[in-house]
Coordinates of C-alpha atoms in Angstrom, one line a residue:
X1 CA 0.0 0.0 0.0
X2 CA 1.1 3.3 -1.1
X3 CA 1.4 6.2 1.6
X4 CA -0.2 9.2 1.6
X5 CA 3.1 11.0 1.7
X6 CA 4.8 9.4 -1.2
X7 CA 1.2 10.0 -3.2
X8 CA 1.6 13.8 -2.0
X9 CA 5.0 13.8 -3.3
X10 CA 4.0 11.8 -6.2
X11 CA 1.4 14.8 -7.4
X12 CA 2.2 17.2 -5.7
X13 CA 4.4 18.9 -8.3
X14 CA 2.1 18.8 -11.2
X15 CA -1.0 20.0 -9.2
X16 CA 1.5 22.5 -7.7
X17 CA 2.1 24.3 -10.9
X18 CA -1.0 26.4 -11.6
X19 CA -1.1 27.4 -7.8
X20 CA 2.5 28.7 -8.0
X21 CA 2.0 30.3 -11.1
X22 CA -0.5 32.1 -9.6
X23 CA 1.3 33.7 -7.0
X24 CA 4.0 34.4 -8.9
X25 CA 1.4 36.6 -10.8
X26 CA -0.2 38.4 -7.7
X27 CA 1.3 41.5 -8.3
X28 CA 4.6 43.0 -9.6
X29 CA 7.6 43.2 -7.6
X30 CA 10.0 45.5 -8.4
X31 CA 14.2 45.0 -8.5
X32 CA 16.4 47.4 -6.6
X33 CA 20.1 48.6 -7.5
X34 CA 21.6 49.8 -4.7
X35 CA 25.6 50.2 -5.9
X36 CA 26.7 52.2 -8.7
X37 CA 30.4 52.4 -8.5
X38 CA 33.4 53.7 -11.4
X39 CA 36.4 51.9 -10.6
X40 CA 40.1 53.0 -12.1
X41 CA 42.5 50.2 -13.0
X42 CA 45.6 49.6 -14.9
X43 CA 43.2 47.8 -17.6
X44 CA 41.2 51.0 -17.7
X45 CA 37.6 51.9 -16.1
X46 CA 34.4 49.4 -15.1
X47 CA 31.3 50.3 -14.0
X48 CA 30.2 48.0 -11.5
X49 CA 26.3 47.8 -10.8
X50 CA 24.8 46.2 -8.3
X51 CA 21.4 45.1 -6.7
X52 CA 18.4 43.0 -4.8
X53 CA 16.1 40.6 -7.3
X54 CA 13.7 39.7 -4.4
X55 CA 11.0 36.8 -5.3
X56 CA 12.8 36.6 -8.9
X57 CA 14.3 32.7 -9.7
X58 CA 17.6 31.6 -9.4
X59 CA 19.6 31.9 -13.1
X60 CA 17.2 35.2 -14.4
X61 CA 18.8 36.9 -17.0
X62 CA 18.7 40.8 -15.8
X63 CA 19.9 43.0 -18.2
X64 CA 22.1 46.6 -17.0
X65 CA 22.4 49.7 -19.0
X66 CA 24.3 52.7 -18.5
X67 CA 23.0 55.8 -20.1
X68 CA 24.3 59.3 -20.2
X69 CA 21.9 62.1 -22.2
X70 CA 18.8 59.7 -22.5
X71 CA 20.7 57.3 -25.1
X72 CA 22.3 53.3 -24.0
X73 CA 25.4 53.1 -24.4
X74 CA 27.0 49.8 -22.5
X75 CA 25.3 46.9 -21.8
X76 CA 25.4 43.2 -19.6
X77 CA 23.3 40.5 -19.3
X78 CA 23.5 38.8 -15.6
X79 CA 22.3 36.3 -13.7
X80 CA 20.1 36.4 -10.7
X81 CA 21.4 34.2 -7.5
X82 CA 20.1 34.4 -4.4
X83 CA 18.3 37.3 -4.9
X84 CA 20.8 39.1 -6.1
X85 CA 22.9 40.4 -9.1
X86 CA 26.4 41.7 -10.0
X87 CA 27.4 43.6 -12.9
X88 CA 31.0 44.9 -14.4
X89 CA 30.3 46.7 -17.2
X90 CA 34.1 47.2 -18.6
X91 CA 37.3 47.6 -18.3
X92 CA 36.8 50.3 -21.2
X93 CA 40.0 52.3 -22.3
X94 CA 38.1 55.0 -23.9
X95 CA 37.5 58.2 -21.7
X96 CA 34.5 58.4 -19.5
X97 CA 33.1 62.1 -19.6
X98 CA 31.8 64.1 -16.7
X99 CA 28.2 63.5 -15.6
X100 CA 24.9 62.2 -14.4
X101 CA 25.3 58.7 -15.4
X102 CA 21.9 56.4 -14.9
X103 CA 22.6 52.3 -14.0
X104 CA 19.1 50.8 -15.4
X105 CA 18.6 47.3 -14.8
X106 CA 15.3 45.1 -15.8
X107 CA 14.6 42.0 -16.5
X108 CA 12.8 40.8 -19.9
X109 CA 10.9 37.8 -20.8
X110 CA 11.2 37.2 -23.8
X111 CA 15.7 36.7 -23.2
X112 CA 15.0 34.0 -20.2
X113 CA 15.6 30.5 -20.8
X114 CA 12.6 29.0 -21.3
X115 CA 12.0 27.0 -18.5
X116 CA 11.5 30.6 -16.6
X117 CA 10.3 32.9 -19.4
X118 CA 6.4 31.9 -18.6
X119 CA 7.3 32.2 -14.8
X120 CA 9.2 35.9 -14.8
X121 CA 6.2 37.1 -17.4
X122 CA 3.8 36.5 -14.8
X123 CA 5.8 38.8 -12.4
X124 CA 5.8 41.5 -14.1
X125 CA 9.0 42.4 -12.6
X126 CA 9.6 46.2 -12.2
X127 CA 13.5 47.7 -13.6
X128 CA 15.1 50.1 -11.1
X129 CA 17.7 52.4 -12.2
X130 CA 20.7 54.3 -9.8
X131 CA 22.3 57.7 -10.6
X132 CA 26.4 57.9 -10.5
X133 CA 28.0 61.4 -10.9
X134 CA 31.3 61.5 -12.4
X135 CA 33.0 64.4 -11.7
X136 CA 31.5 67.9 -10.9
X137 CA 28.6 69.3 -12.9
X138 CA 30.5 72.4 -14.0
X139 CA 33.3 69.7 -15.5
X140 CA 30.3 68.1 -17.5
X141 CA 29.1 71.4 -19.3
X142 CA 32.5 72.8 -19.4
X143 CA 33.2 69.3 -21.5
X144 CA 29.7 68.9 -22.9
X145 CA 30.0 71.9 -24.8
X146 CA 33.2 71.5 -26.0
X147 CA 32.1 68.3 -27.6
X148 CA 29.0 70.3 -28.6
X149 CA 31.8 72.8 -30.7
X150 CA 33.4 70.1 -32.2
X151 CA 30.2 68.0 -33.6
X152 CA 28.8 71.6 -34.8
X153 CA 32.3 71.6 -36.6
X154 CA 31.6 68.2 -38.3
X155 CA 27.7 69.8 -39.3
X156 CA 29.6 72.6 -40.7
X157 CA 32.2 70.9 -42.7
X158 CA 28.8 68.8 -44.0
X159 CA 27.2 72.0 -44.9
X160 CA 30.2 73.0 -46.8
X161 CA 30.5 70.2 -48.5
X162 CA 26.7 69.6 -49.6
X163 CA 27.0 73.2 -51.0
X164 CA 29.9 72.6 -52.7
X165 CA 28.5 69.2 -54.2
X166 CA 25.1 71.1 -55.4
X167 CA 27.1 73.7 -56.7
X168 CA 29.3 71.9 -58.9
X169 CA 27.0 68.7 -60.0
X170 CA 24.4 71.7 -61.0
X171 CA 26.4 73.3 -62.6
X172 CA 28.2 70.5 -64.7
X173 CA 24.8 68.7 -65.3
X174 CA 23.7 71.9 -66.8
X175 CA 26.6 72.1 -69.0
X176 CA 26.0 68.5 -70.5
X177 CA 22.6 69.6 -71.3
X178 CA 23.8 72.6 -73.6
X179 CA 25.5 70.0 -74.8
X180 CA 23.4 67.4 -75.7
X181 CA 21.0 69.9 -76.6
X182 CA 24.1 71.1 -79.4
X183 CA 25.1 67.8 -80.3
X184 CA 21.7 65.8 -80.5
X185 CA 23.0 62.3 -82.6
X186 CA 26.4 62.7 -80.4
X187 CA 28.3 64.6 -78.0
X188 CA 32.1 65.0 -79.3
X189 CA 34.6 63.4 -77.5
X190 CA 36.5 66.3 -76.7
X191 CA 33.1 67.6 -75.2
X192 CA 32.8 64.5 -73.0
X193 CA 36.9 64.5 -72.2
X194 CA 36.5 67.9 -70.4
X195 CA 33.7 67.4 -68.5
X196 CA 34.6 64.2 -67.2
X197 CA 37.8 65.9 -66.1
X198 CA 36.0 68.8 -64.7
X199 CA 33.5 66.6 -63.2
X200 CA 36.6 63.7 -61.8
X201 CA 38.5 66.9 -60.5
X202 CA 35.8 68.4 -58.5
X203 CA 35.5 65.0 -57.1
X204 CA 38.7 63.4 -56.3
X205 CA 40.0 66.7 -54.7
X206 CA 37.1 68.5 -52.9
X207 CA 34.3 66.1 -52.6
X208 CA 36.4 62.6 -51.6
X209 CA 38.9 63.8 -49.3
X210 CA 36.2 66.2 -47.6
X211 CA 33.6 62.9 -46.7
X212 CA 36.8 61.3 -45.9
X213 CA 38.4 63.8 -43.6
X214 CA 34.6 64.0 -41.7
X215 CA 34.1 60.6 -41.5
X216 CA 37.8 60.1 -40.0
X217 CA 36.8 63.3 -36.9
X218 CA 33.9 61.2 -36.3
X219 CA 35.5 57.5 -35.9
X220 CA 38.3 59.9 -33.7
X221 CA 35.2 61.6 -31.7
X222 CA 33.2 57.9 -31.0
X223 CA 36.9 56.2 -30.4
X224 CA 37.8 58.9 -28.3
X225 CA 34.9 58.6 -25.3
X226 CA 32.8 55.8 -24.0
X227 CA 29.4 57.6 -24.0
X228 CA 28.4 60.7 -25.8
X229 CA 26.4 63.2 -24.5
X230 CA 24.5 63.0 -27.9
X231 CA 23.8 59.5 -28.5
X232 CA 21.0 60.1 -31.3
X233 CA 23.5 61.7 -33.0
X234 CA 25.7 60.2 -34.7
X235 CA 23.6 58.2 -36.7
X236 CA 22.4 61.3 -38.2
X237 CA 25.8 62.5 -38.8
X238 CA 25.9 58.4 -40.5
X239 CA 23.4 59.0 -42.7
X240 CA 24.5 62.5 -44.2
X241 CA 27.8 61.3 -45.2
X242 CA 26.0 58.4 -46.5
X243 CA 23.3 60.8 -48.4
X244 CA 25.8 63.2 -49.8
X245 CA 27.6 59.7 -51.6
X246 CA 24.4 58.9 -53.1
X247 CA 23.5 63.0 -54.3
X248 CA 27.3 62.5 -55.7
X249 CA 25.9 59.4 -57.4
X250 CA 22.9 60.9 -58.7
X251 CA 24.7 64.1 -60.2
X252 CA 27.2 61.6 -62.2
X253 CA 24.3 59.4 -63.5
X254 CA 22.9 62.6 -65.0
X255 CA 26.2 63.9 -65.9
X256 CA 26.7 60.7 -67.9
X257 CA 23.6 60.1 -69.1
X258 CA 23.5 63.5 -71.3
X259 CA 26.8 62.5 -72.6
X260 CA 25.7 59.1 -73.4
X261 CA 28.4 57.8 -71.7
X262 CA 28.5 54.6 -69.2
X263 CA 28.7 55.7 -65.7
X264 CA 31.4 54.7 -63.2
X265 CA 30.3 51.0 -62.1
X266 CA 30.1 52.7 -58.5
X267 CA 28.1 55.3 -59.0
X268 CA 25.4 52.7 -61.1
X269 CA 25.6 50.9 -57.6
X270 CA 24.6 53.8 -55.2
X271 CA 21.8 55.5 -58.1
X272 CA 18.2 54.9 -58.3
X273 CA 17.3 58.2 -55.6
X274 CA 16.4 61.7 -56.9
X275 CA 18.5 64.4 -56.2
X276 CA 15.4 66.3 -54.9
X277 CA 14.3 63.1 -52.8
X278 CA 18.1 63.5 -51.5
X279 CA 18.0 67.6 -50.9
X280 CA 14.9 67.0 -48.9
X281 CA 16.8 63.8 -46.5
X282 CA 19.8 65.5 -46.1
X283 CA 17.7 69.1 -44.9
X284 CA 15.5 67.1 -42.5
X285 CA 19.2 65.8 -41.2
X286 CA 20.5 68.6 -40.9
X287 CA 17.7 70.1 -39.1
X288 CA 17.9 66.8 -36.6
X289 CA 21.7 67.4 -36.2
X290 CA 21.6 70.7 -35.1
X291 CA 18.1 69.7 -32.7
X292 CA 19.9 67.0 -31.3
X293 CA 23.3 69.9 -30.4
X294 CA 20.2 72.5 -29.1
X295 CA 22.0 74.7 -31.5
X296 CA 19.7 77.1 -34.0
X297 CA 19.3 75.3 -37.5
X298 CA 21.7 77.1 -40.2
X299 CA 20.5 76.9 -44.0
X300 CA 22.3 74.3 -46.0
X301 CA 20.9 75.5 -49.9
X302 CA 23.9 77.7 -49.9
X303 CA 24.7 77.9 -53.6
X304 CA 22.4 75.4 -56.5
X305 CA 23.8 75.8 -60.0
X306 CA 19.9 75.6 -60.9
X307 CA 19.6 79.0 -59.0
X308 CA 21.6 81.6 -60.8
X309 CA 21.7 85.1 -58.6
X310 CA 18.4 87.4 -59.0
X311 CA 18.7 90.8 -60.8
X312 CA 16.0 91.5 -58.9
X313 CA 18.7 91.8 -56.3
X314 CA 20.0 94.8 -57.4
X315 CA 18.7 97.9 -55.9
X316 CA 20.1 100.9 -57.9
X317 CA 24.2 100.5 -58.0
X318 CA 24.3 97.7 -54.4
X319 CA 23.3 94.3 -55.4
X320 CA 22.6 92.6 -51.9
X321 CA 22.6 88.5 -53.2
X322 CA 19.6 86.3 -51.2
X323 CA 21.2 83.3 -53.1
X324 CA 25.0 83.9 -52.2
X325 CA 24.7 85.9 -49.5
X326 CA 27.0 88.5 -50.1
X327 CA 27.0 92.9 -50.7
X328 CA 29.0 94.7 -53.4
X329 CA 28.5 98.4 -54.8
X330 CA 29.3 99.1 -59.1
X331 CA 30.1 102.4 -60.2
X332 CA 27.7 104.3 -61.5
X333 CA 26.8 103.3 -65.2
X334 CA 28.1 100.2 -64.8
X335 CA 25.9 96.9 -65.5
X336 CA 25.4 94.3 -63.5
X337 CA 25.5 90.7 -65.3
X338 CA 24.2 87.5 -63.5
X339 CA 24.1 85.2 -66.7
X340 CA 25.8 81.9 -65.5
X341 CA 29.7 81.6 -66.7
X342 CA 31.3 79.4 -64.9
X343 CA 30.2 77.5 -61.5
X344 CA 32.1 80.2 -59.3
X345 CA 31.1 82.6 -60.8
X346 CA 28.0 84.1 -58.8
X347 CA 28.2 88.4 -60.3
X348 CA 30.1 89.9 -63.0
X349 CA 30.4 93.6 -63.1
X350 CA 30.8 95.5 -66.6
X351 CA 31.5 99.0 -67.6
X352 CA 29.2 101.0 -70.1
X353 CA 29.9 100.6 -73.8
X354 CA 31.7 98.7 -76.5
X355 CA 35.4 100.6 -75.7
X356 CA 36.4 98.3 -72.5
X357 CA 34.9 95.3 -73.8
X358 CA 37.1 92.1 -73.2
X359 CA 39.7 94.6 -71.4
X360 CA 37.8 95.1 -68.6
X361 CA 35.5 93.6 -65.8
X362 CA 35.0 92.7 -62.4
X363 CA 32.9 90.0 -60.7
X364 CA 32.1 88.2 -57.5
X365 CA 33.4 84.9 -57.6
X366 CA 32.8 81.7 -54.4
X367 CA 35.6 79.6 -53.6
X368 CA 34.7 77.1 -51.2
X369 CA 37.9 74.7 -49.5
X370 CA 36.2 72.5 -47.3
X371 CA 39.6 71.0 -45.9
X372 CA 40.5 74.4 -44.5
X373 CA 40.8 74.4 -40.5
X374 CA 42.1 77.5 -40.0
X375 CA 41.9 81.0 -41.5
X376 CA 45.5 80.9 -42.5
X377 CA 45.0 77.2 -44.3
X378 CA 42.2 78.8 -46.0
X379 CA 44.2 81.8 -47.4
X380 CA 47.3 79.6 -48.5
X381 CA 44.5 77.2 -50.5
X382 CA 43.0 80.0 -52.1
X383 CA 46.3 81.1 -53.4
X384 CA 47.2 78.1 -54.5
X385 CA 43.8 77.5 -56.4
X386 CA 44.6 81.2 -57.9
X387 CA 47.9 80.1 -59.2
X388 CA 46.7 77.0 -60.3
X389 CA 43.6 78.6 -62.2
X390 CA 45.3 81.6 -64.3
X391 CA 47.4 81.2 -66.8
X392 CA 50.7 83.4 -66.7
X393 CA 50.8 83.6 -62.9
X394 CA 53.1 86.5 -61.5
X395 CA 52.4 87.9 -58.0
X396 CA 53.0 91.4 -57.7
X397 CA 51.6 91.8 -54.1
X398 CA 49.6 89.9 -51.3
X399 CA 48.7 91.6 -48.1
X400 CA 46.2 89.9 -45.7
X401 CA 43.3 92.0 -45.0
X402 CA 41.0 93.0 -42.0
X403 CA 37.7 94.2 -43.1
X404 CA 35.6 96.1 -40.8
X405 CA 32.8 93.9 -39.8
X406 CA 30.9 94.3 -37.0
X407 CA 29.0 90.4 -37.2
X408 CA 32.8 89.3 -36.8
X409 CA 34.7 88.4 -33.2
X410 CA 36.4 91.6 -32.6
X411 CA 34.9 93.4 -35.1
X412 CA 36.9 92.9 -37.8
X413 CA 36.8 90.1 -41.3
X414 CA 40.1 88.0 -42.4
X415 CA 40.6 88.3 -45.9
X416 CA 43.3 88.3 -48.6
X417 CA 44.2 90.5 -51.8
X418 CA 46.3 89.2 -54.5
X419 CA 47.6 91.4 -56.8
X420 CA 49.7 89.9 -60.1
X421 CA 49.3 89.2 -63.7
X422 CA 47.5 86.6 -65.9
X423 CA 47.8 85.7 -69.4
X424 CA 44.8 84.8 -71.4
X425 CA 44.3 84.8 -75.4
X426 CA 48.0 86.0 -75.7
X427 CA 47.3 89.1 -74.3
X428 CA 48.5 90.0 -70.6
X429 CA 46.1 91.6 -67.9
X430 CA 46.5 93.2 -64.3
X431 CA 44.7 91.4 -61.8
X432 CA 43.0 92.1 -58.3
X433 CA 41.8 89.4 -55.9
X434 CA 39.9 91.3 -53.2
X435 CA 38.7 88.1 -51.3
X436 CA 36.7 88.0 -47.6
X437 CA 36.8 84.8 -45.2
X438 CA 33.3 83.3 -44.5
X439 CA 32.8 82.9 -40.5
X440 CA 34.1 79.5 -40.1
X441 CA 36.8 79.7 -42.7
X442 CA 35.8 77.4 -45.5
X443 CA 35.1 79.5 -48.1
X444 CA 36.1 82.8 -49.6
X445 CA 34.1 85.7 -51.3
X446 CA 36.3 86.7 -53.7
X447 CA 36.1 90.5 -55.9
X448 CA 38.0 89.8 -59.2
X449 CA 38.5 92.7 -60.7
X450 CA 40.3 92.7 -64.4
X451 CA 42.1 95.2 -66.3
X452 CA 44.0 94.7 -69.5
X453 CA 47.9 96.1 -69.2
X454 CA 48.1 99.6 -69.8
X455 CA 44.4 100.4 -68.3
X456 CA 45.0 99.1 -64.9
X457 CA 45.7 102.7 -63.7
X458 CA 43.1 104.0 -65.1
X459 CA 40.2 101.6 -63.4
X460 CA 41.8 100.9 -60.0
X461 CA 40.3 103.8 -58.3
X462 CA 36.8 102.5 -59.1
X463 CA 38.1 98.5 -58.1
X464 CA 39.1 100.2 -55.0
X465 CA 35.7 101.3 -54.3
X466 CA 34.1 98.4 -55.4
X467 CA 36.9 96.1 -53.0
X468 CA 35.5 98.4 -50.1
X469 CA 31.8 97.8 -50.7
X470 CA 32.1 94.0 -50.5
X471 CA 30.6 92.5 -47.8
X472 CA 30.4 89.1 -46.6
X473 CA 26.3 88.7 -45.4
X474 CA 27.1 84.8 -43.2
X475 CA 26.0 85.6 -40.0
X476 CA 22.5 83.9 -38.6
X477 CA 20.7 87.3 -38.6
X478 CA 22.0 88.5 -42.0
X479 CA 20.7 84.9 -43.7
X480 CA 17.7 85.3 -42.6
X481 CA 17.2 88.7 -44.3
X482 CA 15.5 88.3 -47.6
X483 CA 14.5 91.3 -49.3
X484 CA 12.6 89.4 -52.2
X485 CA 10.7 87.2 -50.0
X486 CA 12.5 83.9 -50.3

């Protein structure tokens, strides 16, 4: 005969089952982490994290998270035992910034083994989280906003480059369409050799090394700490570079497609978006980049081949440029002359009649160096560009300059004048650069103002006027101004 006891222990698990499950699920119960400790060792930092799983099963998976500005950054999965768990998030080598760090832990159903998944879903177990401060809070926004300064750098050097890209694949893209439009059966090979080396130049030594210098600050910005204080950042910063590639794509497809050319196998590979799909991704970026830095969004349709300067613009003798963003003053009875020319070419500025013409002119002309990290690199680029562009190079004079400018720091706008000569259809012609710095020294507003030898006396007075009117209109207030209603 069989005991009552060994029946009880016979059944009693089975018919145990439901009634445990039961009180597993009376109610929540909630875990508690009460350590949150940085340690320093020769192997680098650890976070170690610690608290009570009351009520919770041996062998529980709880996970830990350390946040810093709202986003995860490091992670562990532990393991409940005797109703409690130990985590050591680390050693990192990377720094660990000043601040309010938050220890979250929580324990998730659906990551248990599943002899205790149905078990720990009943509980309904609560997460509990513990602040650490590292370091004082004047450290943290002393370094949070130094960060803050660089990763605005990074947006800026984006801007740049986006501008520079639009500028350049508009304008090229417009040239292949003249000359399809010319050469209807088929665009002559010397045709397609220049714009292909235009196009490759533009490229391989403003557009390349620029996404490549960016992406290279931001793999040196994420190696350099553990956690960010932006942590929704960067993958906005991701997909930019990533957009600008494909708008780089999209402008050679077109570019090669009015030649009737093949395009680069690469570019094939990254096509299939439209350049205004693109425009509108990267601006909704941009505008999350600079939300995510609580810094004021800045325009990024700087310059668009497509969108030639507006005589509209011109009030009387002071054309004020809503496209360009930039001031200059003709003499009176001069013209002013926004037909397109070349894609730096925003202005040109001509003098009344038939006597000067093809002796004399000036215009405004953009040249934008993205790799410039300094307003002295950005002066020795643009002379090199200038020697490099005009044929028959010979300096006569360069002086830096310091424009009055009252949107500058202290007042005053870097700049540099070049003086020299230039060859160009065998005759010889006197040449001023008048060029102002933009704000964060990437790109120069330059007055070009031309004068055939033996009438360069005779027009610098009025290039000297002209070189004083220029004005450089980059700061937040002055983009926003819009006289026509843009």
């Amino acid at each position: 005969m069989v005991s009552r006891a060994v029946i009880r222990a016979a059944i009693g698990p089975a018919l145990l089952l439901p009634a445990a499950a039961a009180a597993w699920g009376q109610g929540a119960v909630a875990l508690t982490v009460d350590r949150a400790d940085l340690e320093r060792g020769e192997q680098g930092v650890a976070f170690v994290v610690a608290g009570a799983a009351p009520d919770v099963p041996d062998r529980a998976r709880v996970r830990v998270v350390l946040r810093l500005g709202g986003g995860d950054a490091a992670q562990q999965f532990v393991e409940v035992g005797g109703g409690r768990f130990t985590a050591r998030l680390g050693p990192y080598r990377r720094r660990v910034l000043p601040g309010t760090y938050e220890a979250v832990a929580s324990i998730d159903s659906s990551v248990q083994r599943e002899t205790l998944a149905e078990r720990l879903s009943a509980l309904r177990v609560a997460p509990a989280s513990r602040s650490l401060q590292v370091g004082t809070p004047e450290e943290a926004a002393a370094e949070r906003e130094k960060l803050r300064r660089r990763y605005l750098g990074v947006l800026e050097d984006l801007r740049m480059l986006k501008g520079a890209l639009d500028q350049w694949g508009s304008a090229v893209t417009v040239r292949t369409m003249a000359a399809r439009r010319t050469f209807p059966r088929e665009v002559p090979a010397r045709e397609v050799r220049a714009v292909e080396r235009e196009w490759t130049s533009f490229s391989d030594d403003q557009l390349v090394p620029g996404l490549a210098a960016v992406r290279f600050d931001l793999q040196q910005l994420g190696e350099y700490v553990l956690i960010s204080y932006f942590p929704t950042l960067e993958p906005v910063l991701a997909e930019l570079i990533t957009s600008l590639d494909r708008m780089h794509a999209a402008f050679t497809l077109a570019i090669y497609g009015n030649l009737g050319q093949q395009p680069p196998r690469e570019a094939a590979a990254k096509g299939g978006f439209s350049l205004d799909e693109l425009r509108r991704n990267v601006g909704a970026l941009a505008a999350a980049g600079y939300a995510a830095l609580g810094a004021p969004p800045q325009e990024w349709r700087l310059i668009d081949g497509n969108v030639p300067e507006r005589l509209e613009d011109a009030q009387g003798d002071l054309f004020r440029s809503t496209v360009a963003k930039f001031e200059v003053k003709k003499p009176a009875g001069w013209a002013f002359d926004v037909s397109p020319v070349r894609p730096t070419v925003r202005l040109r500025i001509l003098p009344p009649g038939q006597e000067f013409t093809g002796k004399v002119a000036a215009g405004i002309e953009l040249h934008d160096h993205p790799m410039a990290d300094s307003f002295d690199e950005l002066a020795a680029l643009d002379e090199a560009m200038v020697r490099n562009t005009h044929p028959g190079f010979e300096l006569k004079k360069a002086r830096r300059l310091r424009a009055p400018d009252p949107t500058m720091p202290g007042g005053v706008r870097p700049g540099l004048e070049l003086r020299f000569r230039s060859t160009q259809g065998g005759k010889r012609y006197a040449v001023i650069q008048y060029a102002l710095f933009c704000r964060w020294h990437k790109r120069t507003y330059a007055l070009v103002c031309i004068a055939e030898e033996g009438l360069e006396a005779r027009f610098e007075p009025l290039f000297t006027q002209m070189c004083d009117s220029l004005k450089v209109l980059d700061a937040p207030h002055q983009r926003t101004q819009d006289p026509g209603g843009r």
